[in-house]
CSV table of C-alpha atoms in Angstrom, one decimal:
chain,number,residue,atom,x,y,z
A,125,MET,CA,80.4,102.8,82.5
A,126,ALA,CA,83.8,101.2,82.9
A,127,ILE,CA,85.9,98.2,84.0
A,128,ILE,CA,87.8,99.6,87.1
A,129,LEU,CA,90.5,98.0,89.1
A,130,ASN,CA,90.3,98.8,92.9
A,131,ILE,CA,93.3,98.5,95.3
A,132,GLU,CA,93.1,98.7,99.0
A,133,THR,CA,96.2,98.4,101.1
A,134,SER,CA,95.7,100.9,104.0
A,135,THR,CA,95.7,98.2,106.7
A,136,LYS,CA,96.9,94.6,107.1
A,137,ASN,CA,94.3,93.6,104.5
A,138,CYS,CA,95.7,93.5,101.1
A,139,SER,CA,92.5,93.7,98.9
A,140,VAL,CA,92.0,94.0,95.1
A,141,SER,CA,88.7,94.0,93.2
A,142,ILE,CA,87.6,94.3,89.6
A,143,ALA,CA,84.2,95.7,88.6
A,144,LYS,CA,82.3,96.4,85.5
A,145,ASP,CA,79.7,99.1,85.5
A,146,GLY,CA,79.5,99.1,89.3
A,147,ILE,CA,79.2,95.3,89.4
A,148,GLN,CA,81.9,93.1,91.1
A,149,LEU,CA,83.6,90.7,88.8
A,150,CYS,CA,86.2,89.3,91.2
A,151,LEU,CA,87.7,90.1,94.6
A,152,VAL,CA,90.9,88.7,95.9
A,153,GLU,CA,92.2,89.7,99.6
A,154,GLU,CA,94.1,88.4,102.4
A,155,ASN,CA,94.7,89.7,106.0
A,156,GLU,CA,98.4,89.4,106.6
A,157,GLU,CA,99.9,90.3,110.0
A,158,ASN,CA,103.4,91.0,108.4
A,159,TYR,CA,102.1,93.4,105.8
A,160,ALA,CA,103.3,91.3,102.9
A,161,HIS,CA,101.6,93.7,100.3
A,162,GLY,CA,104.7,94.3,98.6
A,163,GLU,CA,105.1,90.6,97.8
A,164,LYS,CA,101.4,89.7,97.2
A,165,LEU,CA,99.7,92.8,95.5
A,166,ASN,CA,100.7,92.3,91.9
A,167,GLN,CA,99.9,88.7,92.3
A,168,PHE,CA,96.5,89.4,93.5
A,169,VAL,CA,95.8,91.8,90.6
A,170,ASP,CA,96.8,88.9,88.3
A,171,TRP,CA,94.5,86.5,90.0
A,172,CYS,CA,91.7,89.1,90.1
A,173,ILE,CA,92.1,89.8,86.2
A,174,ASN,CA,92.1,85.9,85.7
A,175,GLY,CA,88.9,85.6,87.9
A,176,ALA,CA,87.2,88.4,86.1
A,177,GLU,CA,88.1,86.7,82.7
A,178,ILE,CA,89.3,89.9,81.2
A,179,ASN,CA,92.5,91.1,79.8
A,180,LEU,CA,94.8,93.7,81.5
A,181,ASN,CA,94.3,96.3,78.6
A,182,GLU,CA,90.5,96.1,79.1
A,183,ILE,CA,90.9,97.9,82.4
A,184,GLU,CA,89.8,101.5,81.9
A,185,ALA,CA,90.7,103.1,85.4
A,186,VAL,CA,92.3,102.2,88.6
A,187,CYS,CA,91.1,103.3,92.0
A,188,VAL,CA,93.3,103.3,95.1
A,189,SER,CA,92.4,103.8,98.7
A,190,LYS,CA,94.6,106.9,99.6
A,191,GLY,CA,94.7,106.8,103.4
A,192,PRO,CA,94.8,107.4,106.2
A,193,GLY,CA,96.3,104.1,107.4
A,194,SER,CA,99.6,102.1,107.3
A,195,TYR,CA,102.5,104.2,105.9
A,196,THR,CA,104.0,101.1,104.2
A,197,GLY,CA,100.7,99.7,103.0
A,198,LEU,CA,99.5,103.1,101.4
A,199,ARG,CA,102.9,103.6,99.8
A,200,ILE,CA,102.8,100.2,98.1
A,201,GLY,CA,99.3,100.5,97.1
A,202,VAL,CA,99.6,104.0,95.5
A,203,SER,CA,102.8,103.2,93.9
A,204,SER,CA,101.3,100.2,92.2
A,205,ALA,CA,98.1,102.2,91.2
A,206,LYS,CA,100.2,104.9,89.6
A,207,GLY,CA,102.2,102.2,87.8
A,208,PHE,CA,99.0,100.8,86.3
A,209,ALA,CA,97.8,104.2,85.4
A,210,TYR,CA,101.0,105.1,83.7
A,211,GLY,CA,101.5,101.7,82.0
A,212,LEU,CA,98.0,101.4,80.7
A,213,ASP,CA,97.4,105.2,80.1
A,214,ILE,CA,94.2,105.1,82.1
A,215,PRO,CA,92.8,107.6,84.7
A,216,LEU,CA,93.7,107.4,88.4
A,217,LEU,CA,90.9,107.6,90.9
A,218,ALA,CA,91.3,107.8,94.8
A,219,MET,CA,89.1,107.1,97.8
A,220,ASP,CA,89.5,107.9,101.5
A,221,SER,CA,90.2,104.6,103.6
A,222,LEU,CA,87.7,105.8,106.1
A,223,GLN,CA,85.0,106.1,103.4
A,224,VAL,CA,85.7,102.4,102.3
A,225,LEU,CA,84.7,101.2,105.8
A,226,VAL,CA,81.8,103.5,105.8
A,227,GLU,CA,80.5,102.0,102.6
A,228,SER,CA,80.1,98.6,104.3
A,229,GLN,CA,77.6,100.1,106.6
A,230,ILE,CA,75.5,102.5,104.3
A,231,ASN,CA,71.9,102.6,105.1
A,232,THR,CA,72.1,100.6,108.3
A,233,ASP,CA,69.7,101.3,111.1
A,234,VAL,CA,72.0,103.8,112.9
A,235,ASP,CA,72.4,107.5,113.3
A,236,LEU,CA,76.1,107.7,112.8
A,237,ILE,CA,78.8,105.5,111.2
A,238,ILE,CA,82.2,106.0,112.8
A,239,PRO,CA,85.1,104.3,111.1
A,240,MET,CA,88.2,103.5,113.1
A,241,ILE,CA,91.6,102.6,111.5
A,242,ASP,CA,94.1,101.5,114.2
A,243,ALA,CA,97.0,103.9,114.8
A,244,ARG,CA,98.5,101.9,117.7
A,245,ARG,CA,97.9,102.0,121.3
A,246,MET,CA,94.5,103.7,121.9
A,247,GLU,CA,94.8,106.1,118.9
A,248,VAL,CA,92.6,105.8,115.8
A,249,TYR,CA,92.1,107.5,112.5
A,250,THR,CA,88.5,108.5,112.5
A,251,ALA,CA,85.7,110.8,111.4
A,252,LEU,CA,81.8,111.0,111.8
A,253,PHE,CA,79.6,110.0,108.9
A,254,ASP,CA,75.7,109.8,108.7
A,255,ASN,CA,74.2,106.6,107.7
A,256,LYS,CA,74.1,107.7,104.0
A,257,GLY,CA,77.9,107.9,103.9
A,258,ASN,CA,78.2,111.7,104.1
A,259,GLN,CA,81.3,112.9,106.1
A,260,LEU,CA,80.3,115.2,108.9
A,261,THR,CA,83.7,116.0,110.5
A,262,GLU,CA,87.3,116.3,109.5
A,263,THR,CA,89.5,113.2,109.5
A,264,GLU,CA,91.6,113.1,112.7
A,265,ALA,CA,94.0,111.0,114.6
A,266,LYS,CA,92.1,110.6,118.0
A,267,VAL,CA,93.2,109.1,121.3
A,268,ILE,CA,90.2,107.2,122.7
A,269,ASP,CA,89.2,107.4,126.3
A,270,GLU,CA,86.0,107.1,128.4
A,271,LEU,CA,85.0,110.7,127.5
A,272,SER,CA,85.4,110.3,123.7
A,273,PHE,CA,82.2,110.8,121.8
A,274,GLU,CA,80.4,111.7,125.1
A,275,ASP,CA,78.3,114.3,123.2
A,276,LEU,CA,76.9,111.4,121.1
A,277,LYS,CA,75.5,109.3,123.9
A,278,ASP,CA,72.0,109.9,122.7
A,279,LYS,CA,72.7,108.6,119.2
A,280,LYS,CA,72.8,105.2,117.7
A,281,ILE,CA,76.3,104.4,116.5
A,282,VAL,CA,78.2,101.8,114.6
A,283,PHE,CA,82.1,101.8,115.1
A,284,VAL,CA,83.7,99.9,112.2
A,285,GLY,CA,87.3,99.1,111.4
A,286,ASP,CA,90.3,97.4,112.8
A,287,GLY,CA,90.3,99.9,115.6
A,288,ALA,CA,86.8,99.3,116.8
A,289,GLU,CA,87.4,96.3,119.1
A,290,LYS,CA,90.1,97.8,121.3
A,291,CYS,CA,87.8,100.8,121.9
A,292,GLN,CA,84.8,98.7,122.9
A,293,GLU,CA,85.7,98.4,126.6
A,294,VAL,CA,86.1,102.3,127.2
A,295,LEU,CA,83.2,103.2,124.9
A,296,GLY,CA,80.9,100.4,125.8
A,297,HIS,CA,78.6,102.8,127.7
A,298,LEU,CA,77.5,104.3,124.4
A,299,ASN,CA,74.4,103.0,122.4
A,300,ALA,CA,76.8,101.5,120.0
A,301,THR,CA,77.7,98.3,118.0
A,302,PHE,CA,81.5,97.6,117.4
A,303,ILE,CA,82.4,95.8,114.2
A,304,GLN,CA,86.0,94.8,114.0
A,305,THR,CA,86.9,94.5,110.3
A,306,TYR,CA,89.2,95.9,107.7
A,307,PRO,CA,88.8,98.1,104.5
A,308,SER,CA,88.0,95.9,101.6
A,309,ALA,CA,88.2,96.6,97.8
A,310,GLN,CA,84.7,95.3,97.4
A,311,PHE,CA,83.4,98.4,99.1
A,312,MET,CA,85.2,100.8,96.7
A,313,ILE,CA,83.2,99.7,93.6
A,314,GLN,CA,80.3,102.2,93.8
A,315,LYS,CA,82.3,105.3,94.7
A,316,ALA,CA,84.9,104.4,92.0
A,317,GLN,CA,82.2,104.0,89.4
A,318,GLN,CA,80.6,107.3,90.4
A,319,LYS,CA,84.0,109.2,90.4
A,320,PHE,CA,84.8,107.8,86.9
A,321,GLU,CA,81.5,108.9,85.6
A,322,GLU,CA,82.1,112.4,87.0
A,323,GLN,CA,85.7,112.4,85.7
A,324,LEU,CA,87.1,113.1,89.3
A,325,PHE,CA,90.6,112.0,88.1
A,326,GLU,CA,93.8,112.5,90.2
A,327,ASP,CA,97.0,113.9,88.7
A,328,VAL,CA,99.1,110.8,88.4
A,329,ALA,CA,102.4,112.6,88.6
A,330,TYR,CA,101.7,114.5,91.7
A,331,PHE,CA,99.4,112.2,93.6
A,332,GLU,CA,100.6,111.2,97.1
A,333,PRO,CA,98.9,109.0,99.9
A,334,TYR,CA,97.1,110.8,102.6
A,335,TYR,CA,99.2,109.8,105.7
A,336,LEU,CA,97.7,112.2,108.1
A,337,LYS,CA,100.5,111.7,110.5
A,338,ASP,CA,104.4,111.8,109.7
A,339,PHE,CA,106.0,108.4,109.6
A,340,ILE,CA,108.1,107.4,112.5
A,341,ALA,CA,110.5,104.5,112.0
A,342,GLY,CA,110.9,102.1,114.9
A,343,LYS,CA,114.2,101.5,116.4
A,344,LYS,CA,116.2,98.7,115.0
A,345,LYS,CA,116.6,95.9,117.3
A,346,THR,CA,120.0,95.1,118.6
A,347,GLU,CA,121.5,91.6,119.3
């Protein structure tokens, strides 16, 4: 049992939660188009600590969403989490960003949960999960077209994530529901507690985000 700080910054949603013994004490999050995670994350942690009515030194572990997702968002979230782990001398836990999305749909009346994190254009980060949250395929960066998931047309599916809506038009022929949403730290709580109890800790010194694809910087605009 523990008080755990959860940090999710893999998309436009900057999200922080604090839970005690697997029960949420406070959640602070904001969906920001400009990815202002660097400016707001530590403020959100402070607000969450105040809302949970605890002291910083009462936190016993920090769990971070490790990716895949936004290069900048993941770098900021992981750096902050490692800072808390070092500064407070507490364990670091990590959770896959796709799993965070899946946790919001656990035990729903579907055969498959397919999380989709937007990777620009018609590409998404995705994998297949059953309705208990077990991962069935490797995580991949997948370009979506009309033939994608054609072998699953006899399955009842929920597509969930910030890449779901853009895929609805080309995948609308499937027996599927499309939920446009973002990973939230409120859905990290149960897995983080489980990982803490099983002592599945990360090496703080060597832990890095799971980017999946190499970062490609955009060209600087000229006058």
